[in-house]
Amino acid sequence: MGKYILKRLFLSVIIFFFVMLIVYALIRGLPSSFVENVARAKSQMPGSKSYDEWLKQLNAMYGLDKGIFAGYLSWLGQFFTGNFGDSWKYTVPVIQKFNEVVWISFIMGVITMVLELLISIPLGIIAATKQYSKTDYAISILALTFISLPTFFFIALLQLVFSVKLGWFEPFGLVGRYYSQMDGWHQFLDKAYHLVLPIVTLVIISIGGLMRYTRTNMLEVLNADYIRTARAKGVSEHKVIYYHAFRNTLIPLVTIVGGSLPGLFSGALFTETMFKINGIGYISYQCMIEGDIPFSMFYLAFLSILTLLGNLIADILYAVVDPRVRLA
Amino acid sequence: MSDNMENKTNTTPNEEIENENNQTQYSLNDDRRVKVLSPGAMVAKRFFRNRIAVVGLCILAFMFIFSFVGGLITPYKEDQKFQRIEIQNKEFAGVKENDDLKYLDAEGIERGRLNAEIGKKIRDKLADDSSDSASTTLKHNGVVYRITKEGTDFYTITDIKENKVIGIEYKDIISNSKDNSDFSYDFKFNALKAYSNQLSSFTADGKNYALADDGSIMVGDEEIGFISRYQINTVHADVFLSRAFKDELLVELEKAETDKSIDSFSFTDENGEKSIYTLEYKPATDEWIIYKGTPTNVFDTYSFPTKDHWLGTDRNGMDMLTRLMYGGRVSLVIGFIVEAIATILGIIMGGLAGYFGKWVDQLIMRIVDIFYCIPSTPLLIIIGAVMDANSTPNRLRMIFLMLILGFLGWPGMARLIRGQILSLREQEFMTATEAGGISVSRRIFKHLVPNVIPQIIVSVTMGVGGTIITEASLSFLGLGVRFPFASWGNIINDVNRFYVLTNYWFIWIPAGILLLLTVLAFNLVGDGLRDAFDPKMKR
């Protein structure tokens, strides 16, 4: 097991190296107007060096004067020594800005995941146990509809119905107008109130997939020989489903949920952008389109690590949960 | 489609009967006669029994007709902008009944002899002088003037010392009927004198003119000017007000003065142009302001659904329904091309990895791992921003988008095919091909890959739906398909303006519903196909 994990970790590092190389090559194509702006501002200070000299110096400082591969290697070196640089857009250290915005995304992610599990697993099991019934069709179609929903369109609909027409929620923002005058408890309530629509969005668009996954797996388990044996033994249907079958369905579910745990930190780009919540999704989107290379590189590296970590966790959990699986 | 199926079941026995008649030695046994459906027909039969999948297929058929045929039928072009005529009220003229004496320097007199100061004195003098005497005198700055009444509200001012007429004071206004040019002093003097004394003709500058009761000044039958107590001034120096318009205006004003509900009238000028004029009374200056409604061509933006535009028009004044049709084309074409690229790459890579195994498999699978790990949405956003920075032309952008999405999509397909082939290549029929000495490429692509086709079809069907959503999302962010090309995503993009979200449902809701239905239909059909291909399925 330990040897397997080590091997996987080594492989992950190699994959990370190539992924970030591709990303870095692309990011270097972004216009570095930031450097030019800074150079211009600095050259206009009294007694300063010329614009060209500043530009040269700044490019050297950010490693933009080197070729792509050499620049990448120097970035990688900086990254692994924990030096992530300063965000060009926000003019604070990348890690500080990241720390400011990642937690709201994480909270949203956790709440969403809990609700997602509570809703989609029971519905998936019901659909599987009543296969080809009206309930099954209803749940299946609902799941497919949720999968097919374009996030941005669904958010716009929610905003129209619940904010504009009914006036129950505010269409944008994380805090209300009087947030600064509230005490702690009311500030918390205010934030929770503003998070209702975003979380509804995230739950709706994510439950479809898990619902179908649960149903498929449950169906597979229900067709297995040991379930037939259990039924033949005269075990009650309730016990067959919720004891024998459900526990076996949990195996792939635990794997997939465990694998998606790191993803809680990755943020929700469309939801945060359209609800104007300063989470990691929204901020990184801003940085990417405005050519903030240090922040974008850090975010993409972070995402890659999350993905690799997720895969690793899923594989390990698979072996841990299912005694039939041996890792080699 | 079910008719087709029945036909098939019906024709097969007939053929067999024919066979029986012709070549009895090949007659089929009863046990073979029962088996009437080919595997393909079985799949089709299972698929069409699935009502939900058929609904999905119908939606897809509708979308294809809507996008590809609709674009041909619609009378409008993809980027045809429509205009509407909007009445913009602009201040046009002012009308005032002239109560004040106006003054005019006589010919040959230096300008300014009669000025506001002296004019006021004259007015005061005349107001004080209630007697209707023919003349009175006035002293100003040491000069004595004689004011002679020449007619009703018409006076001449004479400098007594020089014994010279230096100007006139009058209330009636002479207007030129033809253009804005002014008449000579002599003409004005004589015309006003005649008018204020209600004479029917006068002579000025050696010519004879007739003067009608309504104030028209005629030369023969031609009206060259008219006299009226109303002063009508245009705001624009280059606008000439015709007599007919002035008469009409005065009639309307009189009506408006008595009836408060009248506040506008329409007038057709000599060129046949009809305009709406709005009247407004300004109590402070006792003046009427006339606003001319000028029809201005503006782009017909955000107009609500009408008979001409069933779904209204968008921000640029383009027909929404037509945009939706072309948008559907773009979405579907991109979806299919991207999936085609991804599938071809995936089949080749997956086929090679699965068949050869060992280091080939290792290499390809590690590449697949790398692709899986690439955060695709952020990457696409960055590529979009890079294309922005290089101001890539919009058509090229669309092609790049397809290539990139296709290139990012192949690892999934490769993994699927590799997995299938790994299990297939151990089976007997593959040993047979090897024994038969068939070439490797034929073995892979003629014997292995066709056995994976069911999985490929299902994966492609669902993949097209996914690609359409990805494309729409990018276009929504403004990083995918760009104006002037329509895409459902960039149509919905307008919802980012909050007033569109709240006021103009017809801009974004139809596009969103079409997008949702299309993706849903692809998923339903894919699901139906998966069940139909699955031999383990109960029905």
Short mmCIF file of N, CA and C in Angstrom, two decimals, chain B residues 304-379:
data_model
loop_
_atom_site.label_atom_id
_atom_site.label_comp_id
_atom_site.label_asym_id
_atom_site.label_seq_id
_atom_site.Cartn_x
_atom_site.Cartn_y
_atom_site.Cartn_z
N PHE B 304 -40.38 44.58 -28.33
CA PHE B 304 -41.11 43.40 -27.89
C PHE B 304 -41.64 42.62 -29.10
N PRO B 305 -41.99 41.35 -28.89
CA PRO B 305 -42.45 40.54 -30.02
C PRO B 305 -43.61 41.21 -30.78
N THR B 306 -43.50 41.20 -32.08
CA THR B 306 -44.56 41.72 -32.94
C THR B 306 -44.80 40.72 -34.05
N LYS B 307 -45.68 41.08 -34.99
CA LYS B 307 -45.97 40.17 -36.09
C LYS B 307 -44.73 40.01 -36.97
N ASP B 308 -43.95 41.07 -37.13
CA ASP B 308 -42.76 41.00 -37.98
C ASP B 308 -41.62 40.27 -37.29
N HIS B 309 -41.49 40.52 -36.00
CA HIS B 309 -40.41 39.89 -35.24
C HIS B 309 -41.06 39.10 -34.11
N TRP B 310 -41.19 37.78 -34.35
CA TRP B 310 -41.98 36.95 -33.42
C TRP B 310 -41.39 36.93 -32.03
N LEU B 311 -40.10 37.10 -31.94
CA LEU B 311 -39.48 37.11 -30.61
C LEU B 311 -38.79 38.44 -30.36
N GLY B 312 -39.26 39.47 -31.00
CA GLY B 312 -38.69 40.79 -30.77
C GLY B 312 -37.33 40.95 -31.43
N THR B 313 -36.63 41.98 -31.02
CA THR B 313 -35.29 42.22 -31.56
C THR B 313 -34.32 42.38 -30.41
N ASP B 314 -33.04 42.18 -30.71
CA ASP B 314 -32.04 42.19 -29.65
C ASP B 314 -31.39 43.57 -29.51
N ARG B 315 -30.27 43.59 -28.82
CA ARG B 315 -29.60 44.84 -28.50
C ARG B 315 -29.16 45.60 -29.75
N ASN B 316 -28.88 44.85 -30.83
CA ASN B 316 -28.40 45.52 -32.03
C ASN B 316 -29.52 45.74 -33.04
N GLY B 317 -30.75 45.44 -32.63
CA GLY B 317 -31.86 45.59 -33.56
C GLY B 317 -31.94 44.46 -34.56
N MET B 318 -31.47 43.27 -34.18
CA MET B 318 -31.56 42.11 -35.07
C MET B 318 -32.73 41.24 -34.63
N ASP B 319 -33.29 40.54 -35.61
CA ASP B 319 -34.45 39.71 -35.33
C ASP B 319 -34.03 38.54 -34.44
N MET B 320 -34.69 38.43 -33.30
CA MET B 320 -34.31 37.44 -32.28
C MET B 320 -34.47 36.01 -32.79
N LEU B 321 -35.59 35.75 -33.45
CA LEU B 321 -35.87 34.38 -33.90
C LEU B 321 -34.81 33.93 -34.90
N THR B 322 -34.45 34.83 -35.81
CA THR B 322 -33.42 34.51 -36.79
C THR B 322 -32.09 34.26 -36.11
N ARG B 323 -31.78 35.09 -35.13
CA ARG B 323 -30.53 34.90 -34.39
C ARG B 323 -30.52 33.53 -33.71
N LEU B 324 -31.69 33.16 -33.16
CA LEU B 324 -31.77 31.85 -32.49
C LEU B 324 -31.51 30.72 -33.47
N MET B 325 -32.05 30.85 -34.69
CA MET B 325 -31.87 29.80 -35.69
C MET B 325 -30.39 29.67 -36.03
N TYR B 326 -29.76 30.80 -36.32
CA TYR B 326 -28.34 30.74 -36.67
C TYR B 326 -27.50 30.30 -35.46
N GLY B 327 -27.93 30.73 -34.28
CA GLY B 327 -27.23 30.31 -33.07
C GLY B 327 -27.29 28.80 -32.90
N GLY B 328 -28.46 28.23 -33.21
CA GLY B 328 -28.62 26.78 -33.13
C GLY B 328 -27.67 26.09 -34.10
N ARG B 329 -27.56 26.65 -35.30
CA ARG B 329 -26.64 26.09 -36.29
C ARG B 329 -25.23 26.04 -35.71
N VAL B 330 -24.80 27.19 -35.18
CA VAL B 330 -23.44 27.27 -34.64
C VAL B 330 -23.26 26.25 -33.52
N SER B 331 -24.22 26.21 -32.59
CA SER B 331 -24.09 25.30 -31.46
C SER B 331 -24.02 23.85 -31.93
N LEU B 332 -24.91 23.47 -32.83
CA LEU B 332 -24.95 22.07 -33.27
C LEU B 332 -23.71 21.72 -34.08
N VAL B 333 -23.32 22.62 -34.98
CA VAL B 333 -22.15 22.33 -35.82
C VAL B 333 -20.91 22.20 -34.95
N ILE B 334 -20.75 23.14 -34.02
CA ILE B 334 -19.59 23.07 -33.13
C ILE B 334 -19.63 21.77 -32.34
N GLY B 335 -20.81 21.45 -31.80
CA GLY B 335 -20.94 20.22 -31.02
C GLY B 335 -20.49 19.00 -31.81
N PHE B 336 -20.94 18.89 -33.05
CA PHE B 336 -20.61 17.70 -33.85
C PHE B 336 -19.16 17.69 -34.28
N ILE B 337 -18.66 18.86 -34.70
CA ILE B 337 -17.27 18.88 -35.18
C ILE B 337 -16.33 18.55 -34.02
N VAL B 338 -16.58 19.16 -32.87
CA VAL B 338 -15.73 18.91 -31.72
C VAL B 338 -15.75 17.42 -31.36
N GLU B 339 -16.95 16.84 -31.35
CA GLU B 339 -17.03 15.42 -31.01
C GLU B 339 -16.37 14.56 -32.07
N ALA B 340 -16.46 14.99 -33.33
CA ALA B 340 -15.82 14.22 -34.40
C ALA B 340 -14.31 14.22 -34.18
N ILE B 341 -13.75 15.40 -33.90
CA ILE B 341 -12.30 15.48 -33.67
C ILE B 341 -11.92 14.61 -32.48
N ALA B 342 -12.67 14.78 -31.38
CA ALA B 342 -12.35 14.05 -30.16
C ALA B 342 -12.47 12.54 -30.40
N THR B 343 -13.49 12.13 -31.14
CA THR B 343 -13.72 10.70 -31.35
C THR B 343 -12.63 10.09 -32.21
N ILE B 344 -12.29 10.79 -33.30
CA ILE B 344 -11.26 10.23 -34.19
C ILE B 344 -9.94 10.10 -33.45
N LEU B 345 -9.54 11.16 -32.76
CA LEU B 345 -8.30 11.10 -31.98
C LEU B 345 -8.40 10.01 -30.92
N GLY B 346 -9.56 9.96 -30.26
CA GLY B 346 -9.74 8.98 -29.18
C GLY B 346 -9.67 7.56 -29.69
N ILE B 347 -10.29 7.32 -30.86
CA ILE B 347 -10.28 5.95 -31.40
C ILE B 347 -8.84 5.54 -31.75
N ILE B 348 -8.12 6.46 -32.39
CA ILE B 348 -6.75 6.12 -32.79
C ILE B 348 -5.89 5.85 -31.55
N MET B 349 -5.91 6.79 -30.61
CA MET B 349 -5.05 6.66 -29.44
C MET B 349 -5.49 5.48 -28.58
N GLY B 350 -6.80 5.38 -28.34
CA GLY B 350 -7.31 4.29 -27.51
C GLY B 350 -7.07 2.94 -28.16
N GLY B 351 -7.27 2.89 -29.47
CA GLY B 351 -7.06 1.65 -30.21
C GLY B 351 -5.62 1.19 -30.11
N LEU B 352 -4.70 2.14 -30.32
CA LEU B 352 -3.27 1.80 -30.24
C LEU B 352 -2.91 1.32 -28.83
N ALA B 353 -3.36 2.09 -27.84
CA ALA B 353 -3.00 1.75 -26.46
C ALA B 353 -3.56 0.40 -26.09
N GLY B 354 -4.81 0.15 -26.44
CA GLY B 354 -5.46 -1.09 -26.05
C GLY B 354 -4.85 -2.29 -26.76
N TYR B 355 -4.54 -2.12 -28.04
CA TYR B 355 -4.07 -3.27 -28.80
C TYR B 355 -2.63 -3.61 -28.45
N PHE B 356 -1.77 -2.59 -28.43
CA PHE B 356 -0.35 -2.87 -28.24
C PHE B 356 0.05 -3.07 -26.79
N GLY B 357 -0.67 -2.41 -25.88
CA GLY B 357 -0.33 -2.57 -24.47
C GLY B 357 1.10 -2.11 -24.20
N LYS B 358 1.67 -2.65 -23.13
CA LYS B 358 3.07 -2.38 -22.77
C LYS B 358 3.40 -0.88 -22.78
N TRP B 359 4.55 -0.51 -23.37
CA TRP B 359 5.00 0.88 -23.24
C TRP B 359 4.13 1.84 -24.05
N VAL B 360 3.55 1.37 -25.17
CA VAL B 360 2.66 2.23 -25.95
C VAL B 360 1.48 2.64 -25.08
N ASP B 361 0.91 1.61 -24.44
CA ASP B 361 -0.22 1.84 -23.55
C ASP B 361 0.17 2.79 -22.42
N GLN B 362 1.34 2.51 -21.81
CA GLN B 362 1.81 3.36 -20.71
C GLN B 362 1.92 4.81 -21.15
N LEU B 363 2.58 5.01 -22.31
CA LEU B 363 2.81 6.36 -22.80
C LEU B 363 1.49 7.08 -23.06
N ILE B 364 0.62 6.41 -23.80
CA ILE B 364 -0.64 7.07 -24.16
C ILE B 364 -1.48 7.34 -22.91
N MET B 365 -1.48 6.38 -22.00
CA MET B 365 -2.31 6.57 -20.80
C MET B 365 -1.77 7.69 -19.91
N ARG B 366 -0.42 7.87 -19.91
CA ARG B 366 0.11 8.99 -19.10
C ARG B 366 -0.27 10.32 -19.75
N ILE B 367 -0.27 10.34 -21.10
CA ILE B 367 -0.72 11.57 -21.78
C ILE B 367 -2.18 11.84 -21.42
N VAL B 368 -2.97 10.74 -21.42
CA VAL B 368 -4.38 10.89 -21.04
C VAL B 368 -4.48 11.45 -19.62
N ASP B 369 -3.63 10.93 -18.72
CA ASP B 369 -3.64 11.44 -17.34
C ASP B 369 -3.37 12.94 -17.31
N ILE B 370 -2.37 13.36 -18.11
CA ILE B 370 -2.04 14.79 -18.14
C ILE B 370 -3.25 15.60 -18.60
N PHE B 371 -3.89 15.12 -19.68
CA PHE B 371 -5.05 15.86 -20.18
C PHE B 371 -6.17 15.89 -19.15
N TYR B 372 -6.32 14.77 -18.42
CA TYR B 372 -7.38 14.74 -17.42
C TYR B 372 -7.14 15.76 -16.31
N CYS B 373 -5.86 16.00 -16.06
CA CYS B 373 -5.51 16.86 -14.94
C CYS B 373 -5.57 18.35 -15.31
N ILE B 374 -5.56 18.63 -16.62
CA ILE B 374 -5.60 20.05 -17.03
C ILE B 374 -6.95 20.64 -16.62
N PRO B 375 -6.94 21.75 -15.87
CA PRO B 375 -8.20 22.39 -15.52
C PRO B 375 -8.77 23.03 -16.78
N SER B 376 -9.77 22.37 -17.39
CA SER B 376 -10.13 22.77 -18.75
C SER B 376 -10.84 24.12 -18.82
N THR B 377 -11.77 24.37 -17.89
CA THR B 377 -12.49 25.65 -17.97
C THR B 377 -11.55 26.85 -17.83
N PRO B 378 -10.70 26.90 -16.77
CA PRO B 378 -9.76 28.01 -16.69
C PRO B 378 -8.85 28.10 -17.92
N LEU B 379 -8.45 26.93 -18.43
CA LEU B 379 -7.57 26.93 -19.59
C LEU B 379 -8.28 27.57 -20.79
#
